[in-house]
mmCIF file of C-alpha atoms and ligand atoms in Angstrom:
data_model
loop_
_atom_site.group_PDB
_atom_site.id
_atom_site.type_symbol
_atom_site.label_atom_id
_atom_site.label_comp_id
_atom_site.label_asym_id
_atom_site.label_seq_id
_atom_site.Cartn_x
_atom_site.Cartn_y
_atom_site.Cartn_z
ATOM 1 C CA UNK A 12 6.362 14.870 8.410
ATOM 2 C CA UNK A 13 6.664 11.116 8.185
ATOM 3 C CA UNK A 14 7.694 8.786 11.023
ATOM 4 C CA UNK A 15 8.941 5.343 10.032
ATOM 5 C CA UNK A 16 8.508 2.336 12.258
ATOM 6 C CA UNK A 17 12.204 1.490 12.381
ATOM 7 C CA UNK A 18 15.448 2.808 10.859
ATOM 8 C CA UNK A 19 19.079 1.778 11.231
ATOM 9 C CA UNK A 20 21.472 4.255 12.836
ATOM 10 C CA UNK A 21 24.769 5.201 11.186
ATOM 11 C CA UNK A 22 27.557 6.335 13.504
ATOM 12 C CA UNK A 23 30.413 8.774 12.773
ATOM 13 C CA UNK A 24 32.818 5.905 12.178
ATOM 14 C CA UNK A 25 30.656 3.556 10.091
ATOM 15 C CA UNK A 26 31.914 4.803 6.731
ATOM 16 C CA UNK A 27 35.575 4.905 7.794
ATOM 17 C CA UNK A 28 35.551 1.363 9.181
ATOM 18 C CA UNK A 29 33.717 0.014 6.133
ATOM 19 C CA UNK A 30 36.318 1.513 3.794
ATOM 20 C CA UNK A 31 39.183 0.183 5.888
ATOM 21 C CA UNK A 32 37.667 -3.260 5.801
ATOM 22 C CA UNK A 33 37.054 -3.065 2.063
ATOM 23 C CA UNK A 34 40.636 -2.017 1.356
ATOM 24 C CA UNK A 35 42.093 -4.685 3.639
ATOM 25 C CA UNK A 36 41.142 -7.291 1.022
ATOM 26 C CA UNK A 37 40.229 -9.638 3.877
ATOM 27 C CA UNK A 38 36.466 -9.830 3.535
ATOM 28 C CA UNK A 39 35.608 -13.303 4.781
ATOM 29 C CA UNK A 40 34.660 -14.341 8.293
ATOM 30 C CA UNK A 41 36.751 -14.371 11.483
ATOM 31 C CA UNK A 42 39.161 -11.677 10.281
ATOM 32 C CA UNK A 43 40.287 -8.383 11.864
ATOM 33 C CA UNK A 44 36.869 -6.716 12.434
ATOM 34 C CA UNK A 45 35.231 -9.949 13.553
ATOM 35 C CA UNK A 46 37.933 -10.259 16.194
ATOM 36 C CA UNK A 47 37.482 -6.642 17.292
ATOM 37 C CA UNK A 48 33.730 -7.188 17.772
ATOM 38 C CA UNK A 49 34.255 -10.485 19.580
ATOM 39 C CA UNK A 50 36.888 -9.004 21.929
ATOM 40 C CA UNK A 51 34.627 -6.046 22.632
ATOM 41 C CA UNK A 52 31.628 -8.229 23.446
ATOM 42 C CA UNK A 53 33.651 -10.578 25.643
ATOM 43 C CA UNK A 54 35.263 -7.759 27.565
ATOM 44 C CA UNK A 55 32.088 -5.736 28.161
ATOM 45 C CA UNK A 56 29.677 -8.577 28.893
ATOM 46 C CA UNK A 57 31.924 -11.445 30.053
ATOM 47 C CA UNK A 58 30.349 -13.931 27.662
ATOM 48 C CA UNK A 59 31.908 -17.387 27.365
ATOM 49 C CA UNK A 60 32.708 -17.792 23.652
ATOM 50 C CA UNK A 61 31.258 -15.488 20.975
ATOM 51 C CA UNK A 62 30.584 -16.632 17.402
ATOM 52 C CA UNK A 63 29.673 -13.944 14.882
ATOM 53 C CA UNK A 64 27.234 -15.419 12.395
ATOM 54 C CA UNK A 65 25.157 -14.210 9.420
ATOM 55 C CA UNK A 66 21.963 -13.787 11.480
ATOM 56 C CA UNK A 67 20.303 -14.570 14.780
ATOM 57 C CA UNK A 68 18.421 -17.250 12.846
ATOM 58 C CA UNK A 69 21.757 -18.924 12.051
ATOM 59 C CA UNK A 70 22.807 -18.610 15.716
ATOM 60 C CA UNK A 71 19.582 -20.342 16.771
ATOM 61 C CA UNK A 72 20.185 -23.148 14.260
ATOM 62 C CA UNK A 73 23.710 -23.689 15.557
ATOM 63 C CA UNK A 74 22.516 -23.586 19.146
ATOM 64 C CA UNK A 75 19.823 -26.185 18.558
ATOM 65 C CA UNK A 76 22.474 -28.478 17.028
ATOM 66 C CA UNK A 77 24.835 -27.898 19.967
ATOM 67 C CA UNK A 78 22.069 -28.749 22.409
ATOM 68 C CA UNK A 79 21.922 -32.114 20.650
ATOM 69 C CA UNK A 80 18.375 -31.867 19.309
ATOM 70 C CA UNK A 81 17.624 -34.878 17.084
ATOM 71 C CA UNK A 82 14.515 -35.798 15.065
ATOM 72 C CA UNK A 83 11.597 -36.381 17.422
ATOM 73 C CA UNK A 84 13.035 -34.358 20.333
ATOM 74 C CA UNK A 85 11.001 -31.558 21.867
ATOM 75 C CA UNK A 86 12.031 -27.939 22.375
ATOM 76 C CA UNK A 87 9.883 -25.528 24.399
ATOM 77 C CA UNK A 88 9.502 -21.913 23.241
ATOM 78 C CA UNK A 89 6.852 -19.210 23.508
ATOM 79 C CA UNK A 90 4.339 -19.106 20.655
ATOM 80 C CA UNK A 91 4.687 -15.340 20.745
ATOM 81 C CA UNK A 92 8.031 -15.002 18.952
ATOM 82 C CA UNK A 93 9.559 -14.574 15.515
ATOM 83 C CA UNK A 94 9.409 -17.548 13.152
ATOM 84 C CA UNK A 95 13.209 -18.009 13.400
ATOM 85 C CA UNK A 96 13.026 -19.379 16.937
ATOM 86 C CA UNK A 97 10.795 -22.232 15.779
ATOM 87 C CA UNK A 98 12.340 -22.720 12.338
ATOM 88 C CA UNK A 99 15.727 -23.381 13.938
ATOM 89 C CA UNK A 100 14.153 -26.299 15.814
ATOM 90 C CA UNK A 101 12.583 -27.730 12.661
ATOM 91 C CA UNK A 102 15.961 -27.570 10.879
ATOM 92 C CA UNK A 103 17.280 -30.224 13.288
ATOM 93 C CA UNK A 104 14.096 -32.278 13.069
ATOM 94 C CA UNK A 105 12.870 -31.249 16.521
ATOM 95 C CA UNK A 106 9.271 -30.558 17.518
ATOM 96 C CA UNK A 107 8.482 -27.038 18.748
ATOM 97 C CA UNK A 108 6.330 -27.115 21.907
ATOM 98 C CA UNK A 109 4.615 -23.768 22.279
ATOM 99 C CA UNK A 110 4.227 -22.130 25.679
ATOM 100 C CA UNK A 111 1.960 -19.336 26.956
ATOM 101 C CA UNK A 112 3.120 -15.804 27.713
ATOM 102 C CA UNK A 113 2.188 -13.309 30.413
ATOM 103 C CA UNK A 114 0.905 -9.781 29.762
ATOM 104 C CA UNK A 115 3.401 -7.606 31.686
ATOM 105 C CA UNK A 116 6.287 -8.397 29.347
ATOM 106 C CA UNK A 117 4.791 -10.672 26.637
ATOM 107 C CA UNK A 118 7.505 -13.176 27.631
ATOM 108 C CA UNK A 119 7.137 -16.850 28.514
ATOM 109 C CA UNK A 120 4.855 -17.476 31.511
ATOM 110 C CA UNK A 121 7.030 -19.449 33.938
ATOM 111 C CA UNK A 122 3.960 -20.751 35.772
ATOM 112 C CA UNK A 123 2.964 -22.683 32.649
ATOM 113 C CA UNK A 124 6.413 -24.003 31.767
ATOM 114 C CA UNK A 125 6.967 -27.051 33.939
ATOM 115 C CA UNK A 126 3.831 -28.844 32.741
ATOM 116 C CA UNK A 127 5.255 -28.876 29.188
ATOM 117 C CA UNK A 128 8.454 -30.730 30.107
ATOM 118 C CA UNK A 129 8.617 -34.403 29.077
ATOM 119 C CA UNK A 130 11.447 -36.920 28.813
ATOM 120 C CA UNK A 131 11.848 -35.809 25.184
ATOM 121 C CA UNK A 132 12.529 -32.162 26.086
ATOM 122 C CA UNK A 133 16.031 -31.300 24.876
ATOM 123 C CA UNK A 134 16.115 -27.521 25.178
ATOM 124 C CA UNK A 135 14.103 -24.479 26.298
ATOM 125 C CA UNK A 136 14.269 -21.308 24.208
ATOM 126 C CA UNK A 137 12.687 -18.300 25.929
ATOM 127 C CA UNK A 138 12.913 -14.897 24.239
ATOM 128 C CA UNK A 139 13.497 -11.375 25.595
ATOM 129 C CA UNK A 140 10.668 -9.472 23.921
ATOM 130 C CA UNK A 141 11.203 -5.745 23.356
ATOM 131 C CA UNK A 142 14.580 -6.065 25.092
ATOM 132 C CA UNK A 143 13.012 -7.040 28.442
ATOM 133 C CA UNK A 144 14.685 -10.064 30.004
ATOM 134 C CA UNK A 145 12.485 -13.141 30.373
ATOM 135 C CA UNK A 146 12.689 -13.860 34.120
ATOM 136 C CA UNK A 147 15.559 -16.195 33.337
ATOM 137 C CA UNK A 148 16.533 -16.971 36.935
ATOM 138 C CA UNK A 149 13.097 -18.545 37.514
ATOM 139 C CA UNK A 150 13.227 -20.477 34.232
ATOM 140 C CA UNK A 151 16.660 -21.796 35.244
ATOM 141 C CA UNK A 152 15.330 -23.104 38.549
ATOM 142 C CA UNK A 153 12.932 -25.295 36.573
ATOM 143 C CA UNK A 154 15.419 -26.330 33.862
ATOM 144 C CA UNK A 155 18.031 -27.270 36.493
ATOM 145 C CA UNK A 156 15.581 -29.656 38.124
ATOM 146 C CA UNK A 157 15.303 -31.585 34.841
ATOM 147 C CA UNK A 158 18.839 -30.891 33.605
ATOM 148 C CA UNK A 159 17.628 -29.261 30.370
ATOM 149 C CA UNK A 160 19.852 -26.685 28.647
ATOM 150 C CA UNK A 161 18.520 -23.223 27.850
ATOM 151 C CA UNK A 162 19.265 -21.015 24.887
ATOM 152 C CA UNK A 163 17.843 -17.528 25.322
ATOM 153 C CA UNK A 164 16.773 -15.869 22.083
ATOM 154 C CA UNK A 165 18.262 -12.485 23.018
ATOM 155 C CA UNK A 166 17.762 -11.144 19.459
ATOM 156 C CA UNK A 167 16.331 -7.938 20.920
ATOM 157 C CA UNK A 168 18.141 -7.662 24.250
ATOM 158 C CA UNK A 169 21.853 -6.934 23.853
ATOM 159 C CA UNK A 170 22.906 -4.443 26.579
ATOM 160 C CA UNK A 171 19.931 -5.331 28.811
ATOM 161 C CA UNK A 172 20.219 -6.868 32.273
ATOM 162 C CA UNK A 173 18.193 -9.641 33.862
ATOM 163 C CA UNK A 174 16.089 -9.288 36.992
ATOM 164 C CA UNK A 175 19.130 -10.431 39.003
ATOM 165 C CA UNK A 176 21.325 -7.732 37.483
ATOM 166 C CA UNK A 177 23.327 -9.869 35.054
ATOM 167 C CA UNK A 178 23.851 -9.054 31.379
ATOM 168 C CA UNK A 179 21.450 -10.986 29.157
ATOM 169 C CA UNK A 180 23.014 -13.970 27.455
ATOM 170 C CA UNK A 181 25.541 -14.634 30.223
ATOM 171 C CA UNK A 182 23.733 -17.051 32.548
ATOM 172 C CA UNK A 183 22.646 -19.921 30.275
ATOM 173 C CA UNK A 184 24.464 -22.532 28.177
ATOM 174 C CA UNK A 185 23.572 -20.677 24.987
ATOM 175 C CA UNK A 186 22.191 -17.351 23.794
ATOM 176 C CA UNK A 187 21.616 -15.740 20.409
ATOM 177 C CA UNK A 188 21.712 -12.068 19.416
ATOM 178 C CA UNK A 189 20.622 -10.275 16.245
ATOM 179 C CA UNK A 190 22.308 -7.413 14.425
ATOM 180 C CA UNK A 191 19.558 -7.166 11.800
ATOM 181 C CA UNK A 192 18.855 -3.627 10.650
ATOM 182 C CA UNK A 193 15.697 -3.495 12.776
ATOM 183 C CA UNK A 194 17.621 -4.092 16.010
ATOM 184 C CA UNK A 195 19.316 -1.465 18.230
ATOM 185 C CA UNK A 196 22.895 -2.211 17.116
ATOM 186 C CA UNK A 197 23.032 -3.488 13.594
ATOM 187 C CA UNK A 198 25.021 -4.280 10.459
ATOM 188 C CA UNK A 199 22.239 -5.033 7.963
ATOM 189 C CA UNK A 200 22.191 -8.769 8.557
ATOM 190 C CA UNK A 201 24.164 -10.376 11.346
ATOM 191 C CA UNK A 202 24.034 -12.203 14.634
ATOM 192 C CA UNK A 203 26.011 -13.787 17.427
ATOM 193 C CA UNK A 204 25.859 -17.125 19.157
ATOM 194 C CA UNK A 205 27.086 -17.107 22.747
ATOM 195 C CA UNK A 206 28.393 -20.439 24.003
ATOM 196 C CA UNK A 207 28.873 -20.312 27.768
ATOM 197 C CA UNK A 208 29.094 -24.097 28.114
ATOM 198 C CA UNK A 209 32.821 -24.713 27.593
ATOM 199 C CA UNK A 210 32.221 -28.323 26.534
ATOM 200 C CA UNK A 211 30.364 -27.169 23.432
ATOM 201 C CA UNK A 212 32.846 -24.564 22.178
ATOM 202 C CA UNK A 213 34.984 -26.883 20.069
ATOM 203 C CA UNK A 214 31.972 -28.297 18.223
ATOM 204 C CA UNK A 215 30.612 -24.771 17.678
ATOM 205 C CA UNK A 216 33.757 -23.899 15.670
ATOM 206 C CA UNK A 217 33.176 -26.996 13.533
ATOM 207 C CA UNK A 218 29.479 -26.231 12.910
ATOM 208 C CA UNK A 219 30.430 -22.664 11.957
ATOM 209 C CA UNK A 220 33.053 -23.887 9.447
ATOM 210 C CA UNK A 221 30.851 -26.180 7.320
ATOM 211 C CA UNK A 222 31.562 -29.215 9.483
ATOM 212 C CA UNK A 223 35.356 -28.985 9.236
ATOM 213 C CA UNK A 224 38.107 -28.631 11.833
ATOM 214 C CA UNK A 225 39.545 -25.664 9.929
ATOM 215 C CA UNK A 226 40.014 -23.807 13.230
ATOM 216 C CA UNK A 227 42.827 -26.200 14.168
ATOM 217 C CA UNK A 228 44.631 -25.442 10.900
ATOM 218 C CA UNK A 229 44.318 -21.674 11.424
ATOM 219 C CA UNK A 230 45.773 -22.120 14.905
ATOM 220 C CA UNK A 231 48.626 -24.185 13.489
ATOM 221 C CA UNK A 232 47.632 -27.338 15.365
ATOM 222 C CA UNK A 233 47.055 -29.312 12.168
ATOM 223 C CA UNK A 234 48.327 -28.791 8.655
ATOM 224 C CA UNK A 235 45.274 -29.951 6.737
ATOM 225 C CA UNK A 236 41.647 -29.654 7.688
ATOM 226 C CA UNK A 237 39.122 -32.430 7.401
ATOM 227 C CA UNK A 238 35.387 -32.953 7.311
ATOM 228 C CA UNK A 239 34.299 -34.112 10.767
ATOM 229 C CA UNK A 240 30.640 -33.182 11.413
ATOM 230 C CA UNK A 241 27.580 -31.483 9.967
ATOM 231 C CA UNK A 242 27.444 -27.699 9.917
ATOM 232 C CA UNK A 243 26.985 -24.801 7.552
ATOM 233 C CA UNK A 244 28.634 -21.538 6.551
ATOM 234 C CA UNK A 245 27.820 -19.697 9.759
ATOM 235 C CA UNK A 246 30.281 -16.817 9.345
ATOM 236 C CA UNK A 247 29.833 -13.053 9.237
ATOM 237 C CA UNK A 248 31.687 -11.222 6.457
ATOM 238 C CA UNK A 249 34.400 -8.946 7.851
ATOM 239 C CA UNK A 250 32.905 -6.047 5.879
ATOM 240 C CA UNK A 251 29.716 -6.329 7.899
ATOM 241 C CA UNK A 252 31.725 -6.831 11.084
ATOM 242 C CA UNK A 253 33.417 -3.454 10.473
ATOM 243 C CA UNK A 254 29.993 -1.818 10.305
ATOM 244 C CA UNK A 255 28.965 -3.721 13.425
ATOM 245 C CA UNK A 256 32.040 -2.524 15.310
ATOM 246 C CA UNK A 257 31.138 1.099 14.573
ATOM 247 C CA UNK A 258 27.858 0.390 16.366
ATOM 248 C CA UNK A 259 29.164 -1.662 19.275
ATOM 249 C CA UNK A 260 31.702 1.067 20.098
ATOM 250 C CA UNK A 261 28.762 3.433 20.556
ATOM 251 C CA UNK A 262 26.440 0.990 22.261
ATOM 252 C CA UNK A 263 25.834 3.018 25.413
ATOM 253 C CA UNK A 264 25.368 6.248 23.484
ATOM 254 C CA UNK A 265 22.792 4.559 21.229
ATOM 255 C CA UNK A 266 21.013 3.141 24.283
ATOM 256 C CA UNK A 267 20.900 6.593 25.907
ATOM 257 C CA UNK A 268 19.271 8.098 22.814
ATOM 258 C CA UNK A 269 16.696 5.305 22.782
ATOM 259 C CA UNK A 270 15.952 5.747 26.463
ATOM 260 C CA UNK A 271 14.608 9.217 25.641
ATOM 261 C CA UNK A 272 12.023 7.593 23.363
ATOM 262 C CA UNK A 273 10.841 5.213 26.086
ATOM 263 C CA UNK A 274 10.603 8.091 28.568
ATOM 264 C CA UNK A 275 8.545 10.223 26.187
ATOM 265 C CA UNK A 276 6.136 7.359 25.443
ATOM 266 C CA UNK A 277 5.739 6.452 29.112
ATOM 267 C CA UNK A 278 4.924 10.048 30.036
ATOM 268 C CA UNK A 279 2.504 10.439 27.140
ATOM 269 C CA UNK A 280 0.654 7.179 27.814
ATOM 270 C CA UNK A 281 0.382 7.304 31.599
ATOM 271 C CA UNK A 282 -3.037 9.034 31.711
ATOM 272 C CA UNK A 283 -4.510 6.480 29.280
ATOM 273 C CA UNK A 284 -3.041 3.647 31.296
ATOM 274 C CA UNK A 285 -4.306 5.108 34.595
ATOM 275 C CA UNK A 286 -7.782 5.366 33.052
ATOM 276 C CA UNK A 287 -7.631 1.645 32.188
ATOM 277 C CA UNK A 288 -7.782 2.029 28.377
ATOM 278 C CA UNK A 289 -4.374 0.568 27.607
ATOM 279 C CA UNK A 290 -1.456 -1.270 29.233
ATOM 280 C CA UNK A 291 2.257 -0.553 28.769
ATOM 281 C CA UNK A 292 5.239 -2.895 29.341
ATOM 282 C CA UNK A 293 6.077 -3.647 32.975
ATOM 283 C CA UNK A 294 9.648 -4.944 33.203
ATOM 284 C CA UNK A 295 10.328 -7.020 36.345
ATOM 285 C CA UNK A 296 12.081 -5.146 39.151
ATOM 286 C CA UNK A 297 15.849 -5.126 38.725
ATOM 287 C CA UNK A 298 15.820 -5.455 34.927
ATOM 288 C CA UNK A 299 17.806 -2.904 32.955
ATOM 289 C CA UNK A 300 16.333 -2.471 29.489
ATOM 290 C CA UNK A 301 18.090 -1.556 26.259
ATOM 291 C CA UNK A 302 15.062 0.317 24.905
ATOM 292 C CA UNK A 303 14.603 -1.888 21.888
ATOM 293 C CA UNK A 304 10.880 -1.302 21.442
ATOM 294 C CA UNK A 305 7.713 -0.050 23.092
ATOM 295 C CA UNK A 306 4.356 -1.758 22.964
ATOM 296 C CA UNK A 307 0.799 -0.917 23.978
ATOM 297 C CA UNK A 308 -1.815 -3.524 24.802
ATOM 298 C CA UNK A 309 -5.202 -2.073 23.929
ATOM 299 C CA UNK A 310 -8.502 -2.906 25.654
ATOM 300 C CA UNK A 311 -9.900 -4.368 22.418
ATOM 301 C CA UNK A 312 -8.418 -5.488 19.111
ATOM 302 C CA UNK A 313 -10.843 -3.134 17.329
ATOM 303 C CA UNK A 314 -9.330 -0.149 19.132
ATOM 304 C CA UNK A 315 -5.850 -1.406 18.287
ATOM 305 C CA UNK A 316 -6.774 -1.529 14.583
ATOM 306 C CA UNK A 317 -8.351 1.934 14.711
ATOM 307 C CA UNK A 318 -5.185 3.246 16.353
ATOM 308 C CA UNK A 319 -2.848 1.809 13.708
ATOM 309 C CA UNK A 320 -5.034 2.938 10.804
ATOM 310 C CA UNK A 321 -5.614 6.497 12.013
ATOM 311 C CA UNK A 322 -1.983 7.008 12.995
ATOM 312 C CA UNK A 323 -0.871 5.966 9.518
ATOM 313 C CA UNK A 324 -3.611 7.510 7.413
ATOM 314 C CA UNK A 325 -4.011 10.846 9.172
ATOM 315 C CA UNK A 326 -0.502 11.508 10.522
ATOM 316 C CA UNK A 327 1.797 9.298 8.419
ATOM 317 C CA UNK A 328 3.211 7.679 11.550
ATOM 318 C CA UNK A 329 3.957 3.954 11.273
ATOM 319 C CA UNK A 330 3.121 1.795 14.263
ATOM 320 C CA UNK A 331 2.837 -1.930 13.793
ATOM 321 C CA UNK A 332 1.163 -5.091 15.058
ATOM 322 C CA UNK A 333 3.168 -7.604 17.101
ATOM 323 C CA UNK A 334 3.918 -11.195 16.121
ATOM 324 C CA UNK A 335 1.317 -13.502 14.706
ATOM 325 C CA UNK A 336 1.394 -16.307 17.293
ATOM 326 C CA UNK A 337 3.266 -19.252 15.816
ATOM 327 C CA UNK A 338 0.888 -21.924 17.120
ATOM 328 C CA UNK A 339 -1.996 -20.460 15.093
ATOM 329 C CA UNK A 340 0.055 -19.714 11.960
ATOM 330 C CA UNK A 341 -0.163 -21.882 8.838
ATOM 331 C CA UNK A 342 2.861 -23.920 9.966
ATOM 332 C CA UNK A 343 1.617 -24.110 13.564
ATOM 333 C CA UNK A 344 -1.668 -25.578 12.385
ATOM 334 C CA UNK A 345 0.243 -28.117 10.274
ATOM 335 C CA UNK A 346 2.050 -29.125 13.452
ATOM 336 C CA UNK A 347 -1.333 -29.880 15.009
ATOM 337 C CA UNK A 348 -2.002 -26.727 17.012
ATOM 338 C CA UNK A 349 -5.358 -24.949 17.249
ATOM 339 C CA UNK A 350 -5.686 -21.226 18.059
ATOM 340 C CA UNK A 351 -7.425 -21.874 21.394
ATOM 341 C CA UNK A 352 -4.617 -24.147 22.596
ATOM 342 C CA UNK A 353 -2.970 -20.932 23.830
ATOM 343 C CA UNK A 354 -5.843 -18.512 24.507
ATOM 344 C CA UNK A 355 -3.800 -15.892 26.403
ATOM 345 C CA UNK A 356 -1.213 -15.587 23.621
ATOM 346 C CA UNK A 357 -3.987 -15.400 21.021
ATOM 347 C CA UNK A 358 -5.830 -12.667 22.908
ATOM 348 C CA UNK A 359 -2.785 -10.511 23.746
ATOM 349 C CA UNK A 360 -1.398 -10.770 20.208
ATOM 350 C CA UNK A 361 -4.702 -9.467 18.841
ATOM 351 C CA UNK A 362 -4.550 -6.378 21.077
ATOM 352 C CA UNK A 363 -0.884 -5.374 20.920
ATOM 353 C CA UNK A 364 0.634 -2.564 18.854
ATOM 354 C CA UNK A 365 4.263 -1.476 18.721
ATOM 355 C CA UNK A 366 5.104 2.215 18.470
ATOM 356 C CA UNK A 367 7.672 3.671 16.071
ATOM 357 C CA UNK A 368 11.095 3.184 17.633
ATOM 358 C CA UNK A 369 14.561 3.998 16.323
ATOM 359 C CA UNK A 370 17.681 5.721 17.586
ATOM 360 C CA UNK A 371 17.282 8.906 15.540
ATOM 361 C CA UNK A 372 13.935 9.558 17.255
ATOM 362 C CA UNK A 373 15.894 10.144 20.449
ATOM 363 C CA UNK A 374 18.351 12.465 18.675
ATOM 364 C CA UNK A 375 15.987 14.761 16.776
ATOM 365 C CA UNK A 376 13.489 16.241 19.186
ATOM 366 C CA UNK A 377 11.066 17.454 16.522
ATOM 367 C CA UNK A 378 10.505 13.890 15.247
ATOM 368 C CA UNK A 379 9.742 12.523 18.696
ATOM 369 C CA UNK A 380 7.458 15.446 19.471
ATOM 370 C CA UNK A 381 5.549 14.915 16.229
ATOM 371 C CA UNK A 382 5.196 11.174 16.903
ATOM 372 C CA UNK A 383 3.965 11.805 20.468
ATOM 373 C CA UNK A 384 1.486 14.503 19.449
ATOM 374 C CA UNK A 385 0.088 12.271 16.703
ATOM 375 C CA UNK A 386 -0.273 9.298 19.051
ATOM 376 C CA UNK A 387 -2.031 11.511 21.609
ATOM 377 C CA UNK A 388 -4.501 12.843 19.061
ATOM 378 C CA UNK A 389 -5.366 9.353 17.844
ATOM 379 C CA UNK A 390 -5.809 7.988 21.378
ATOM 380 C CA UNK A 391 -8.063 10.963 22.196
ATOM 381 C CA UNK A 392 -10.132 10.287 19.091
ATOM 382 C CA UNK A 393 -10.690 6.718 20.319
ATOM 383 C CA UNK A 394 -11.132 7.166 24.055
ATOM 384 C CA UNK A 395 -12.139 10.738 24.884
HETATM 385 C C1 LIG B 416 14.871 -10.320 14.944
HETATM 386 C C2 LIG B 416 14.608 -11.589 15.656
HETATM 387 C C3 LIG B 416 15.098 -12.820 15.189
HETATM 388 C C4 LIG B 416 15.793 -12.966 13.856
HETATM 389 O O1 LIG B 416 16.957 -12.239 13.755
HETATM 390 P P1 LIG B 416 17.781 -12.321 12.367
HETATM 391 O O2 LIG B 416 19.103 -11.724 12.746
HETATM 392 O O3 LIG B 416 17.030 -11.490 11.380
HETATM 393 O O4 LIG B 416 17.878 -13.735 11.984
HETATM 394 C C5 LIG B 416 14.890 -13.949 15.944
HETATM 395 N N1 LIG B 416 14.213 -13.899 17.106
HETATM 396 C C6 LIG B 416 13.709 -12.756 17.583
HETATM 397 C C7 LIG B 416 12.984 -12.751 18.890
HETATM 398 C C8 LIG B 416 13.880 -11.559 16.873
HETATM 399 O O5 LIG B 416 13.375 -10.424 17.340
#
């Protein structure tokens, strides 16, 4: 048997919707299936405005522009994130300011946030790692004091709730989601930008439409569109939106399948955690999680490497390392960072491994059982 690290999930309706979209001969953005997805997301989660875009990376780029980041401005984000979060800042000429994380969730450490704020800070971009919300209510207390907007990089956390019981992406000016194939609900490549700040909605339509006011023409308010701002082609093809809708319709079913995977891993790992060998994620009280991923923090990076190697080589089960911290990456070093600027991030990133996680694992019991048995045997070979 072979267990992949991640696999997209195809629902009963995916093929039907794709064919309908194909035959509609309306394949560009903001058509029928885009609207269906947007209506669905607004109704279920009560987002402000929803923009379907080609990727979460594109959503982050748009969001940084909306927040008014100009060359020389600073944007605070955790170093422990995907490159997209930081790249989006560079695209507007901003300087990424990397923050530390804390070990229970691998999310931004709020106790180390305030000291990074300067009069150049234009935005804060926390992320929801592994679908666990980032303690956003506490981050907002700090950002409110300085009147700094927040965009949460919710790439991994659609259908999760914050520690105060609100859907992720609903409480800040901006939020971004990903529908990349590696995420819970996916369409190959895709994303959404949530704009909850009503004053920014009009400009978001312009940025999405290559800097034009084409939206006004579509709505019949103008008869010819003009070039009014910068922007890009931040639209999701309606063909991909049809695939996305087949996933969104089944979002709670998909989440339920994935919950089974989390439960199995928690049960399996508890003895090793109780013995002090490893640590598992500890979501803050009140958070609802969408079961995007599961990580283990090992006691040493050597044991983490042994675990990954043996799992792959002996059992053909793919687990994976976490992010390479951005501050100590090639680009981070160019920006002037040294690895020991953020020692906690550096240490945790060297000891973390992510277990195989995809929806089908929660559907086919024999796969999950094989993955769990293999993980147990490898942990025993290291610790017992
Ligand atoms: C996946 C991911 C992204 C990028 O998403 P794309 O849709 O591939 O652009 C950005 N940030 C985080 C935290 C992610 O997990």
